[in-house]
């Protein structure tokens, strides 16, 4: 058994997993292994309990409008635990449909308004004609990091004042095609429209998130020094 283990939850992984969003957990496992850390994962789906204290990382992937409608019926039972996890600085990644559902509300392609869990107050409007599809490149204004991904969404998301974008768009559309932002950062929660998945294509971001998880779970270890010794270029 590994000395250190991180526990991850894949929320509605059987319903919300567009373009293999589970690959984000695979990427995490890959990098954690270089540090001698094991990563386990559990799908938490309809009618399952979500025990916020158990997890070091939560992934909520993308889905089409239909799957989003299905999970919307189950989400109220998990919303308090998800909010508690986020407010307690848990590391969370919401991708596309999962990113939308963390917010205030989103509007389906057919115009129906669906309530989000309001863990944050971004909101998503529809786009009656067309979708945003294609490669995206963004730059994180706080550290200059560049991230690459692929977007495919009709929703147009607008952030609340407590949230900052994960990056500014250099290529592609991002959250809404208007304000130049892509994704969100709030505490240790990240939202994004990036499939790809984002953590397989952007090892710099994966390592940063991994460090946060490890420092929360095992605060007595100098993870920063260990992580500085592994870089995506070293593989
Ligand atoms: N159904 C949502 C939209 O089209 C999310 C799509 C996705 O998760 N890829 O905006």
JSON list of C-alpha atoms and ligand atoms in Angstrom, two decimals:
[
{"chain": "A", "resi": 1, "resn": "UNK", "atom": "CA", "xyz": [0.00, 0.00, 0.00]},
{"chain": "A", "resi": 2, "resn": "UNK", "atom": "CA", "xyz": [1.29, 3.47, -0.85]},
{"chain": "A", "resi": 3, "resn": "UNK", "atom": "CA", "xyz": [2.24, 5.69, 2.06]},
{"chain": "A", "resi": 4, "resn": "UNK", "atom": "CA", "xyz": [0.19, 8.57, 0.70]},
{"chain": "A", "resi": 5, "resn": "UNK", "atom": "CA", "xyz": [-3.21, 8.29, -0.98]},
{"chain": "A", "resi": 6, "resn": "UNK", "atom": "CA", "xyz": [-5.51, 10.88, -2.49]},
{"chain": "A", "resi": 7, "resn": "UNK", "atom": "CA", "xyz": [-9.22, 10.14, -2.79]},
{"chain": "A", "resi": 8, "resn": "UNK", "atom": "CA", "xyz": [-11.09, 11.48, -5.78]},
{"chain": "A", "resi": 9, "resn": "UNK", "atom": "CA", "xyz": [-14.79, 11.58, -6.63]},
{"chain": "A", "resi": 10, "resn": "UNK", "atom": "CA", "xyz": [-16.12, 11.68, -10.17]},
{"chain": "A", "resi": 11, "resn": "UNK", "atom": "CA", "xyz": [-19.55, 13.24, -9.84]},
{"chain": "A", "resi": 12, "resn": "UNK", "atom": "CA", "xyz": [-22.07, 11.58, -12.16]},
{"chain": "A", "resi": 13, "resn": "UNK", "atom": "CA", "xyz": [-19.15, 9.99, -14.01]},
{"chain": "A", "resi": 14, "resn": "UNK", "atom": "CA", "xyz": [-21.57, 7.58, -15.72]},
{"chain": "A", "resi": 15, "resn": "UNK", "atom": "CA", "xyz": [-23.66, 10.45, -17.13]},
{"chain": "A", "resi": 16, "resn": "UNK", "atom": "CA", "xyz": [-21.36, 13.46, -17.42]},
{"chain": "A", "resi": 17, "resn": "UNK", "atom": "CA", "xyz": [-18.13, 12.38, -19.11]},
{"chain": "A", "resi": 18, "resn": "UNK", "atom": "CA", "xyz": [-18.01, 14.12, -22.48]},
{"chain": "A", "resi": 19, "resn": "UNK", "atom": "CA", "xyz": [-14.85, 13.40, -24.48]},
{"chain": "A", "resi": 20, "resn": "UNK", "atom": "CA", "xyz": [-13.49, 11.26, -21.64]},
{"chain": "A", "resi": 21, "resn": "UNK", "atom": "CA", "xyz": [-13.34, 13.87, -18.88]},
{"chain": "A", "resi": 22, "resn": "UNK", "atom": "CA", "xyz": [-12.30, 10.95, -16.63]},
{"chain": "A", "resi": 23, "resn": "UNK", "atom": "CA", "xyz": [-8.89, 11.43, -18.28]},
{"chain": "A", "resi": 24, "resn": "UNK", "atom": "CA", "xyz": [-8.42, 14.27, -15.79]},
{"chain": "A", "resi": 25, "resn": "UNK", "atom": "CA", "xyz": [-8.25, 11.69, -13.00]},
{"chain": "A", "resi": 26, "resn": "UNK", "atom": "CA", "xyz": [-5.93, 9.50, -15.11]},
{"chain": "A", "resi": 27, "resn": "UNK", "atom": "CA", "xyz": [-3.60, 12.51, -15.50]},
{"chain": "A", "resi": 28, "resn": "UNK", "atom": "CA", "xyz": [-3.68, 13.13, -11.77]},
{"chain": "A", "resi": 29, "resn": "UNK", "atom": "CA", "xyz": [-2.78, 9.48, -11.12]},
{"chain": "A", "resi": 30, "resn": "UNK", "atom": "CA", "xyz": [0.12, 9.72, -13.56]},
{"chain": "A", "resi": 31, "resn": "UNK", "atom": "CA", "xyz": [1.68, 12.77, -11.92]},
{"chain": "A", "resi": 32, "resn": "UNK", "atom": "CA", "xyz": [0.95, 11.57, -8.37]},
{"chain": "A", "resi": 33, "resn": "UNK", "atom": "CA", "xyz": [2.74, 8.30, -9.11]},
{"chain": "A", "resi": 34, "resn": "UNK", "atom": "CA", "xyz": [5.98, 10.24, -9.75]},
{"chain": "A", "resi": 35, "resn": "UNK", "atom": "CA", "xyz": [5.68, 11.43, -6.12]},
{"chain": "A", "resi": 36, "resn": "UNK", "atom": "CA", "xyz": [4.91, 7.98, -4.72]},
{"chain": "A", "resi": 37, "resn": "UNK", "atom": "CA", "xyz": [1.29, 8.99, -4.12]},
{"chain": "A", "resi": 38, "resn": "UNK", "atom": "CA", "xyz": [-1.64, 6.70, -4.98]},
{"chain": "A", "resi": 39, "resn": "UNK", "atom": "CA", "xyz": [-4.91, 8.11, -6.31]},
{"chain": "A", "resi": 40, "resn": "UNK", "atom": "CA", "xyz": [-8.18, 6.24, -6.04]},
{"chain": "A", "resi": 41, "resn": "UNK", "atom": "CA", "xyz": [-11.44, 7.24, -7.65]},
{"chain": "A", "resi": 42, "resn": "UNK", "atom": "CA", "xyz": [-15.11, 6.61, -7.12]},
{"chain": "A", "resi": 43, "resn": "UNK", "atom": "CA", "xyz": [-18.07, 7.51, -9.28]},
{"chain": "A", "resi": 44, "resn": "UNK", "atom": "CA", "xyz": [-20.73, 9.26, -7.22]},
{"chain": "A", "resi": 45, "resn": "UNK", "atom": "CA", "xyz": [-23.95, 9.20, -9.19]},
{"chain": "A", "resi": 46, "resn": "UNK", "atom": "CA", "xyz": [-27.73, 9.38, -8.83]},
{"chain": "A", "resi": 47, "resn": "UNK", "atom": "CA", "xyz": [-28.92, 8.55, -5.28]},
{"chain": "A", "resi": 48, "resn": "UNK", "atom": "CA", "xyz": [-25.36, 8.04, -3.96]},
{"chain": "A", "resi": 49, "resn": "UNK", "atom": "CA", "xyz": [-24.19, 9.90, -0.86]},
{"chain": "A", "resi": 50, "resn": "UNK", "atom": "CA", "xyz": [-21.47, 12.49, -1.35]},
{"chain": "A", "resi": 51, "resn": "UNK", "atom": "CA", "xyz": [-19.40, 12.73, 1.82]},
{"chain": "A", "resi": 52, "resn": "UNK", "atom": "CA", "xyz": [-17.44, 15.97, 1.34]},
{"chain": "A", "resi": 53, "resn": "UNK", "atom": "CA", "xyz": [-14.84, 15.18, 4.03]},
{"chain": "A", "resi": 54, "resn": "UNK", "atom": "CA", "xyz": [-13.66, 12.04, 2.27]},
{"chain": "A", "resi": 55, "resn": "UNK", "atom": "CA", "xyz": [-12.30, 13.60, -0.90]},
{"chain": "A", "resi": 56, "resn": "UNK", "atom": "CA", "xyz": [-9.18, 15.47, -2.02]},
{"chain": "A", "resi": 57, "resn": "UNK", "atom": "CA", "xyz": [-10.39, 16.11, -5.55]},
{"chain": "A", "resi": 58, "resn": "UNK", "atom": "CA", "xyz": [-13.81, 16.24, -7.15]},
{"chain": "A", "resi": 59, "resn": "UNK", "atom": "CA", "xyz": [-14.42, 16.15, -10.90]},
{"chain": "A", "resi": 60, "resn": "UNK", "atom": "CA", "xyz": [-17.76, 17.16, -12.41]},
{"chain": "A", "resi": 61, "resn": "UNK", "atom": "CA", "xyz": [-17.52, 16.64, -16.17]},
{"chain": "A", "resi": 62, "resn": "UNK", "atom": "CA", "xyz": [-19.45, 17.78, -19.19]},
{"chain": "A", "resi": 63, "resn": "UNK", "atom": "CA", "xyz": [-22.65, 16.45, -20.67]},
{"chain": "A", "resi": 64, "resn": "UNK", "atom": "CA", "xyz": [-25.28, 17.21, -23.20]},
{"chain": "A", "resi": 65, "resn": "UNK", "atom": "CA", "xyz": [-28.43, 19.12, -22.22]},
{"chain": "A", "resi": 66, "resn": "UNK", "atom": "CA", "xyz": [-30.34, 15.83, -21.73]},
{"chain": "A", "resi": 67, "resn": "UNK", "atom": "CA", "xyz": [-27.87, 14.38, -19.20]},
{"chain": "A", "resi": 68, "resn": "UNK", "atom": "CA", "xyz": [-27.66, 17.74, -17.47]},
{"chain": "A", "resi": 69, "resn": "UNK", "atom": "CA", "xyz": [-31.46, 17.67, -17.01]},
{"chain": "A", "resi": 70, "resn": "UNK", "atom": "CA", "xyz": [-31.20, 14.18, -15.48]},
{"chain": "A", "resi": 71, "resn": "UNK", "atom": "CA", "xyz": [-28.54, 15.15, -12.95]},
{"chain": "A", "resi": 72, "resn": "UNK", "atom": "CA", "xyz": [-30.30, 18.42, -12.12]},
{"chain": "A", "resi": 73, "resn": "UNK", "atom": "CA", "xyz": [-33.03, 16.37, -10.45]},
{"chain": "A", "resi": 74, "resn": "UNK", "atom": "CA", "xyz": [-30.51, 14.63, -8.19]},
{"chain": "A", "resi": 75, "resn": "UNK", "atom": "CA", "xyz": [-28.21, 17.58, -7.46]},
{"chain": "A", "resi": 76, "resn": "UNK", "atom": "CA", "xyz": [-30.27, 19.28, -4.72]},
{"chain": "A", "resi": 77, "resn": "UNK", "atom": "CA", "xyz": [-29.58, 16.30, -2.41]},
{"chain": "A", "resi": 78, "resn": "UNK", "atom": "CA", "xyz": [-25.82, 16.75, -2.89]},
{"chain": "A", "resi": 79, "resn": "UNK", "atom": "CA", "xyz": [-25.69, 20.55, -3.18]},
{"chain": "A", "resi": 80, "resn": "UNK", "atom": "CA", "xyz": [-25.05, 21.32, 0.54]},
{"chain": "A", "resi": 81, "resn": "UNK", "atom": "CA", "xyz": [-22.09, 18.89, 0.66]},
{"chain": "A", "resi": 82, "resn": "UNK", "atom": "CA", "xyz": [-20.68, 20.20, -2.62]},
{"chain": "A", "resi": 83, "resn": "UNK", "atom": "CA", "xyz": [-20.92, 23.80, -1.36]},
{"chain": "A", "resi": 84, "resn": "UNK", "atom": "CA", "xyz": [-19.29, 22.83, 1.95]},
{"chain": "A", "resi": 85, "resn": "UNK", "atom": "CA", "xyz": [-16.46, 21.10, 0.08]},
{"chain": "A", "resi": 86, "resn": "UNK", "atom": "CA", "xyz": [-15.86, 24.18, -2.11]},
{"chain": "A", "resi": 87, "resn": "UNK", "atom": "CA", "xyz": [-16.06, 26.66, 0.78]},
{"chain": "A", "resi": 88, "resn": "UNK", "atom": "CA", "xyz": [-13.60, 24.50, 2.78]},
{"chain": "A", "resi": 89, "resn": "UNK", "atom": "CA", "xyz": [-11.04, 24.96, -0.04]},
{"chain": "A", "resi": 90, "resn": "UNK", "atom": "CA", "xyz": [-11.44, 21.49, -1.51]},
{"chain": "A", "resi": 91, "resn": "UNK", "atom": "CA", "xyz": [-9.94, 21.11, -4.98]},
{"chain": "A", "resi": 92, "resn": "UNK", "atom": "CA", "xyz": [-12.75, 20.89, -7.52]},
{"chain": "A", "resi": 93, "resn": "UNK", "atom": "CA", "xyz": [-12.78, 20.81, -11.31]},
{"chain": "A", "resi": 94, "resn": "UNK", "atom": "CA", "xyz": [-16.03, 21.49, -13.19]},
{"chain": "A", "resi": 95, "resn": "UNK", "atom": "CA", "xyz": [-15.87, 20.95, -16.94]},
{"chain": "A", "resi": 96, "resn": "UNK", "atom": "CA", "xyz": [-18.37, 22.40, -19.38]},
{"chain": "A", "resi": 97, "resn": "UNK", "atom": "CA", "xyz": [-21.79, 21.08, -18.24]},
{"chain": "A", "resi": 98, "resn": "UNK", "atom": "CA", "xyz": [-20.38, 20.55, -14.72]},
{"chain": "A", "resi": 99, "resn": "UNK", "atom": "CA", "xyz": [-18.98, 24.08, -14.71]},
{"chain": "A", "resi": 100, "resn": "UNK", "atom": "CA", "xyz": [-22.39, 25.43, -15.76]},
{"chain": "A", "resi": 101, "resn": "UNK", "atom": "CA", "xyz": [-24.27, 23.47, -13.07]},
{"chain": "A", "resi": 102, "resn": "UNK", "atom": "CA", "xyz": [-22.10, 24.84, -10.25]},
{"chain": "A", "resi": 103, "resn": "UNK", "atom": "CA", "xyz": [-23.48, 28.28, -10.98]},
{"chain": "A", "resi": 104, "resn": "UNK", "atom": "CA", "xyz": [-26.76, 30.17, -10.59]},
{"chain": "A", "resi": 105, "resn": "UNK", "atom": "CA", "xyz": [-28.63, 28.87, -13.65]},
{"chain": "A", "resi": 106, "resn": "UNK", "atom": "CA", "xyz": [-28.19, 27.91, -17.25]},
{"chain": "A", "resi": 107, "resn": "UNK", "atom": "CA", "xyz": [-30.43, 28.14, -20.28]},
{"chain": "A", "resi": 108, "resn": "UNK", "atom": "CA", "xyz": [-30.73, 25.10, -22.52]},
{"chain": "A", "resi": 109, "resn": "UNK", "atom": "CA", "xyz": [-30.50, 25.38, -26.30]},
{"chain": "A", "resi": 110, "resn": "UNK", "atom": "CA", "xyz": [-34.34, 25.22, -26.42]},
{"chain": "A", "resi": 111, "resn": "UNK", "atom": "CA", "xyz": [-34.64, 28.21, -24.05]},
{"chain": "A", "resi": 112, "resn": "UNK", "atom": "CA", "xyz": [-35.59, 26.29, -20.88]},
{"chain": "A", "resi": 113, "resn": "UNK", "atom": "CA", "xyz": [-34.02, 27.80, -17.74]},
{"chain": "A", "resi": 114, "resn": "UNK", "atom": "CA", "xyz": [-32.47, 25.23, -15.41]},
{"chain": "A", "resi": 115, "resn": "UNK", "atom": "CA", "xyz": [-31.33, 26.07, -11.88]},
{"chain": "A", "resi": 116, "resn": "UNK", "atom": "CA", "xyz": [-27.70, 25.38, -10.93]},
{"chain": "A", "resi": 117, "resn": "UNK", "atom": "CA", "xyz": [-26.63, 24.58, -7.38]},
{"chain": "A", "resi": 118, "resn": "UNK", "atom": "CA", "xyz": [-25.51, 28.20, -6.80]},
{"chain": "A", "resi": 119, "resn": "UNK", "atom": "CA", "xyz": [-22.20, 27.25, -5.20]},
{"chain": "A", "resi": 120, "resn": "UNK", "atom": "CA", "xyz": [-21.02, 30.26, -7.20]},
{"chain": "A", "resi": 121, "resn": "UNK", "atom": "CA", "xyz": [-23.08, 32.84, -9.03]},
{"chain": "A", "resi": 122, "resn": "UNK", "atom": "CA", "xyz": [-21.90, 32.61, -12.63]},
{"chain": "A", "resi": 123, "resn": "UNK", "atom": "CA", "xyz": [-24.78, 32.09, -15.04]},
{"chain": "A", "resi": 124, "resn": "UNK", "atom": "CA", "xyz": [-25.09, 30.63, -18.51]},
{"chain": "A", "resi": 125, "resn": "UNK", "atom": "CA", "xyz": [-27.24, 31.94, -21.34]},
{"chain": "A", "resi": 126, "resn": "UNK", "atom": "CA", "xyz": [-28.05, 30.01, -24.48]},
{"chain": "A", "resi": 127, "resn": "UNK", "atom": "CA", "xyz": [-26.97, 30.58, -28.02]},
{"chain": "A", "resi": 128, "resn": "UNK", "atom": "CA", "xyz": [-30.01, 29.98, -30.24]},
{"chain": "A", "resi": 129, "resn": "UNK", "atom": "CA", "xyz": [-27.93, 29.70, -33.38]},
{"chain": "A", "resi": 130, "resn": "UNK", "atom": "CA", "xyz": [-24.69, 27.77, -33.37]},
{"chain": "A", "resi": 131, "resn": "UNK", "atom": "CA", "xyz": [-22.14, 26.51, -30.89]},
{"chain": "A", "resi": 132, "resn": "UNK", "atom": "CA", "xyz": [-18.59, 27.34, -29.92]},
{"chain": "A", "resi": 133, "resn": "UNK", "atom": "CA", "xyz": [-16.50, 24.48, -31.28]},
{"chain": "A", "resi": 134, "resn": "UNK", "atom": "CA", "xyz": [-12.75, 24.27, -31.76]},
{"chain": "A", "resi": 135, "resn": "UNK", "atom": "CA", "xyz": [-9.32, 24.51, -30.23]},
{"chain": "A", "resi": 136, "resn": "UNK", "atom": "CA", "xyz": [-8.74, 27.07, -27.48]},
{"chain": "A", "resi": 137, "resn": "UNK", "atom": "CA", "xyz": [-5.58, 28.58, -26.08]},
{"chain": "A", "resi": 138, "resn": "UNK", "atom": "CA", "xyz": [-5.63, 30.79, -23.01]},
{"chain": "A", "resi": 139, "resn": "UNK", "atom": "CA", "xyz": [-3.12, 32.55, -20.79]},
{"chain": "A", "resi": 140, "resn": "UNK", "atom": "CA", "xyz": [-3.47, 32.74, -17.02]},
{"chain": "A", "resi": 141, "resn": "UNK", "atom": "CA", "xyz": [-2.98, 36.44, -16.20]},
{"chain": "A", "resi": 142, "resn": "UNK", "atom": "CA", "xyz": [-1.77, 35.66, -12.66]},
{"chain": "A", "resi": 143, "resn": "UNK", "atom": "CA", "xyz": [1.29, 33.60, -13.65]},
{"chain": "A", "resi": 144, "resn": "UNK", "atom": "CA", "xyz": [1.65, 33.69, -17.46]},
{"chain": "A", "resi": 145, "resn": "UNK", "atom": "CA", "xyz": [0.88, 29.97, -17.82]},
{"chain": "A", "resi": 146, "resn": "UNK", "atom": "CA", "xyz": [-0.61, 28.96, -21.18]},
{"chain": "A", "resi": 147, "resn": "UNK", "atom": "CA", "xyz": [-3.25, 26.21, -21.39]},
{"chain": "A", "resi": 148, "resn": "UNK", "atom": "CA", "xyz": [-4.53, 24.33, -24.44]},
{"chain": "A", "resi": 149, "resn": "UNK", "atom": "CA", "xyz": [-7.89, 22.63, -24.90]},
{"chain": "A", "resi": 150, "resn": "UNK", "atom": "CA", "xyz": [-10.89, 21.94, -27.08]},
{"chain": "A", "resi": 151, "resn": "UNK", "atom": "CA", "xyz": [-14.33, 23.51, -26.58]},
{"chain": "A", "resi": 152, "resn": "UNK", "atom": "CA", "xyz": [-17.77, 22.40, -27.74]},
{"chain": "A", "resi": 153, "resn": "UNK", "atom": "CA", "xyz": [-20.65, 24.23, -26.07]},
{"chain": "A", "resi": 154, "resn": "UNK", "atom": "CA", "xyz": [-23.73, 26.23, -26.88]},
{"chain": "A", "resi": 155, "resn": "UNK", "atom": "CA", "xyz": [-23.89, 27.86, -23.44]},
{"chain": "A", "resi": 156, "resn": "UNK", "atom": "CA", "xyz": [-22.41, 31.34, -22.88]},
{"chain": "A", "resi": 157, "resn": "UNK", "atom": "CA", "xyz": [-21.20, 31.74, -19.31]},
{"chain": "A", "resi": 158, "resn": "UNK", "atom": "CA", "xyz": [-20.75, 35.04, -17.47]},
{"chain": "A", "resi": 159, "resn": "UNK", "atom": "CA", "xyz": [-18.77, 35.17, -14.23]},
{"chain": "A", "resi": 160, "resn": "UNK", "atom": "CA", "xyz": [-19.74, 36.74, -10.94]},
{"chain": "A", "resi": 161, "resn": "UNK", "atom": "CA", "xyz": [-17.52, 39.40, -9.37]},
{"chain": "A", "resi": 162, "resn": "UNK", "atom": "CA", "xyz": [-16.12, 36.84, -6.84]},
{"chain": "A", "resi": 163, "resn": "UNK", "atom": "CA", "xyz": [-14.81, 34.66, -9.63]},
{"chain": "A", "resi": 164, "resn": "UNK", "atom": "CA", "xyz": [-11.88, 35.26, -11.94]},
{"chain": "A", "resi": 165, "resn": "UNK", "atom": "CA", "xyz": [-11.33, 33.60, -15.30]},
{"chain": "A", "resi": 166, "resn": "UNK", "atom": "CA", "xyz": [-8.83, 30.75, -15.46]},
{"chain": "A", "resi": 167, "resn": "UNK", "atom": "CA", "xyz": [-7.26, 32.50, -18.43]},
{"chain": "A", "resi": 168, "resn": "UNK", "atom": "CA", "xyz": [-7.70, 35.06, -21.16]},
{"chain": "A", "resi": 169, "resn": "UNK", "atom": "CA", "xyz": [-8.44, 33.73, -24.63]},
{"chain": "A", "resi": 170, "resn": "UNK", "atom": "CA", "xyz": [-5.68, 33.87, -27.22]},
{"chain": "A", "resi": 171, "resn": "UNK", "atom": "CA", "xyz": [-7.43, 31.52, -29.64]},
{"chain": "A", "resi": 172, "resn": "UNK", "atom": "CA", "xyz": [-11.07, 30.33, -29.56]},
{"chain": "A", "resi": 173, "resn": "UNK", "atom": "CA", "xyz": [-14.19, 31.61, -27.80]},
{"chain": "A", "resi": 174, "resn": "UNK", "atom": "CA", "xyz": [-13.94, 30.81, -24.10]},
{"chain": "A", "resi": 175, "resn": "UNK", "atom": "CA", "xyz": [-16.80, 31.44, -21.70]},
{"chain": "A", "resi": 176, "resn": "UNK", "atom": "CA", "xyz": [-19.00, 33.56, -23.91]},
{"chain": "A", "resi": 177, "resn": "UNK", "atom": "CA", "xyz": [-17.13, 34.84, -26.97]},
{"chain": "A", "resi": 178, "resn": "UNK", "atom": "CA", "xyz": [-17.45, 38.41, -25.65]},
{"chain": "A", "resi": 179, "resn": "UNK", "atom": "CA", "xyz": [-15.37, 39.26, -22.62]},
{"chain": "A", "resi": 180, "resn": "UNK", "atom": "CA", "xyz": [-12.21, 37.28, -23.43]},
{"chain": "A", "resi": 181, "resn": "UNK", "atom": "CA", "xyz": [-12.36, 35.11, -20.32]},
{"chain": "A", "resi": 182, "resn": "UNK", "atom": "CA", "xyz": [-12.21, 31.33, -20.18]},
{"chain": "A", "resi": 183, "resn": "UNK", "atom": "CA", "xyz": [-13.19, 29.22, -17.19]},
{"chain": "A", "resi": 184, "resn": "UNK", "atom": "CA", "xyz": [-13.19, 30.31, -13.58]},
{"chain": "A", "resi": 185, "resn": "UNK", "atom": "CA", "xyz": [-11.18, 30.20, -10.42]},
{"chain": "A", "resi": 186, "resn": "UNK", "atom": "CA", "xyz": [-12.84, 30.54, -7.02]},
{"chain": "A", "resi": 187, "resn": "UNK", "atom": "CA", "xyz": [-10.89, 29.37, -3.95]},
{"chain": "A", "resi": 188, "resn": "UNK", "atom": "CA", "xyz": [-9.53, 25.97, -5.09]},
{"chain": "A", "resi": 189, "resn": "UNK", "atom": "CA", "xyz": [-12.37, 25.41, -7.53]},
{"chain": "A", "resi": 190, "resn": "UNK", "atom": "CA", "xyz": [-11.69, 25.57, -11.24]},
{"chain": "A", "resi": 191, "resn": "UNK", "atom": "CA", "xyz": [-14.30, 25.71, -13.98]},
{"chain": "A", "resi": 192, "resn": "UNK", "atom": "CA", "xyz": [-13.51, 25.38, -17.66]},
{"chain": "A", "resi": 193, "resn": "UNK", "atom": "CA", "xyz": [-14.97, 24.60, -21.06]},
{"chain": "A", "resi": 194, "resn": "UNK", "atom": "CA", "xyz": [-11.81, 22.66, -21.92]},
{"chain": "A", "resi": 195, "resn": "UNK", "atom": "CA", "xyz": [-12.15, 19.08, -22.89]},
{"chain": "A", "resi": 196, "resn": "UNK", "atom": "CA", "xyz": [-9.02, 17.41, -23.99]},
{"chain": "A", "resi": 197, "resn": "UNK", "atom": "CA", "xyz": [-9.02, 16.66, -21.02]},
{"chain": "A", "resi": 198, "resn": "UNK", "atom": "CA", "xyz": [-7.52, 19.79, -19.50]},
{"chain": "A", "resi": 199, "resn": "UNK", "atom": "CA", "xyz": [-5.29, 17.97, -17.00]},
{"chain": "A", "resi": 200, "resn": "UNK", "atom": "CA", "xyz": [-3.78, 15.60, -19.56]},
{"chain": "A", "resi": 201, "resn": "UNK", "atom": "CA", "xyz": [-2.84, 18.47, -21.86]},
{"chain": "A", "resi": 202, "resn": "UNK", "atom": "CA", "xyz": [-1.70, 20.93, -19.23]},
{"chain": "A", "resi": 203, "resn": "UNK", "atom": "CA", "xyz": [0.69, 19.31, -16.79]},
{"chain": "A", "resi": 204, "resn": "UNK", "atom": "CA", "xyz": [1.60, 22.69, -15.26]},
{"chain": "A", "resi": 205, "resn": "UNK", "atom": "CA", "xyz": [-1.98, 23.11, -14.04]},
{"chain": "A", "resi": 206, "resn": "UNK", "atom": "CA", "xyz": [-2.21, 19.48, -12.91]},
{"chain": "A", "resi": 207, "resn": "UNK", "atom": "CA", "xyz": [0.90, 19.82, -10.77]},
{"chain": "A", "resi": 208, "resn": "UNK", "atom": "CA", "xyz": [-0.38, 23.01, -9.18]},
{"chain": "A", "resi": 209, "resn": "UNK", "atom": "CA", "xyz": [-3.69, 21.38, -8.30]},
{"chain": "A", "resi": 210, "resn": "UNK", "atom": "CA", "xyz": [-1.91, 18.25, -7.06]},
{"chain": "A", "resi": 211, "resn": "UNK", "atom": "CA", "xyz": [0.25, 20.35, -4.75]},
{"chain": "A", "resi": 212, "resn": "UNK", "atom": "CA", "xyz": [-2.85, 21.96, -3.23]},
{"chain": "A", "resi": 213, "resn": "UNK", "atom": "CA", "xyz": [-4.45, 18.55, -2.66]},
{"chain": "A", "resi": 214, "resn": "UNK", "atom": "CA", "xyz": [-1.32, 17.11, -1.05]},
{"chain": "A", "resi": 215, "resn": "UNK", "atom": "CA", "xyz": [-0.72, 20.13, 1.19]},
{"chain": "A", "resi": 216, "resn": "UNK", "atom": "CA", "xyz": [-4.30, 19.92, 2.47]},
{"chain": "A", "resi": 217, "resn": "UNK", "atom": "CA", "xyz": [-4.14, 16.16, 3.15]},
{"chain": "A", "resi": 218, "resn": "UNK", "atom": "CA", "xyz": [-0.49, 15.82, 4.28]},
{"chain": "A", "resi": 219, "resn": "UNK", "atom": "CA", "xyz": [0.59, 19.28, 5.55]},
{"chain": "A", "resi": 220, "resn": "UNK", "atom": "CA", "xyz": [3.81, 18.05, 7.19]},
{"chain": "A", "resi": 221, "resn": "UNK", "atom": "CA", "xyz": [5.51, 17.09, 3.93]},
{"chain": "A", "resi": 222, "resn": "UNK", "atom": "CA", "xyz": [7.43, 19.58, 1.75]},
{"chain": "A", "resi": 223, "resn": "UNK", "atom": "CA", "xyz": [5.47, 18.90, -1.43]},
{"chain": "A", "resi": 224, "resn": "UNK", "atom": "CA", "xyz": [6.57, 22.11, -3.18]},
{"chain": "A", "resi": 225, "resn": "UNK", "atom": "CA", "xyz": [10.20, 20.94, -3.28]},
{"chain": "A", "resi": 226, "resn": "UNK", "atom": "CA", "xyz": [9.25, 17.47, -4.50]},
{"chain": "A", "resi": 227, "resn": "UNK", "atom": "CA", "xyz": [6.94, 18.83, -7.17]},
{"chain": "A", "resi": 228, "resn": "UNK", "atom": "CA", "xyz": [9.55, 21.33, -8.36]},
{"chain": "A", "resi": 229, "resn": "UNK", "atom": "CA", "xyz": [11.68, 18.33, -9.30]},
{"chain": "A", "resi": 230, "resn": "UNK", "atom": "CA", "xyz": [9.12, 16.91, -11.70]},
{"chain": "A", "resi": 231, "resn": "UNK", "atom": "CA", "xyz": [8.13, 18.98, -14.67]},
{"chain": "A", "resi": 232, "resn": "UNK", "atom": "CA", "xyz": [6.05, 17.94, -17.69]},
{"chain": "A", "resi": 233, "resn": "UNK", "atom": "CA", "xyz": [9.21, 18.26, -19.78]},
{"chain": "A", "resi": 234, "resn": "UNK", "atom": "CA", "xyz": [11.01, 15.60, -17.75]},
{"chain": "A", "resi": 235, "resn": "UNK", "atom": "CA", "xyz": [8.92, 12.70, -19.15]},
{"chain": "B", "resi": 1, "resn": "LIG", "atom": "N1", "xyz": [-24.89, 21.11, -22.84]},
{"chain": "B", "resi": 1, "resn": "LIG", "atom": "C1", "xyz": [-23.95, 22.15, -22.57]},
{"chain": "B", "resi": 1, "resn": "LIG", "atom": "C2", "xyz": [-23.75, 23.11, -23.72]},
{"chain": "B", "resi": 1, "resn": "LIG", "atom": "O1", "xyz": [-23.90, 22.73, -24.87]},
{"chain": "B", "resi": 1, "resn": "LIG", "atom": "C3", "xyz": [-22.63, 21.54, -22.13]},
{"chain": "B", "resi": 1, "resn": "LIG", "atom": "C4", "xyz": [-21.91, 20.82, -23.25]},
{"chain": "B", "resi": 1, "resn": "LIG", "atom": "C5", "xyz": [-20.72, 20.03, -22.76]},
{"chain": "B", "resi": 1, "resn": "LIG", "atom": "O2", "xyz": [-20.59, 19.72, -21.58]},
{"chain": "B", "resi": 1, "resn": "LIG", "atom": "N2", "xyz": [-19.87, 19.67, -23.70]},
{"chain": "B", "resi": 1, "resn": "LIG", "atom": "O3", "xyz": [-23.45, 24.25, -23.46]}
]
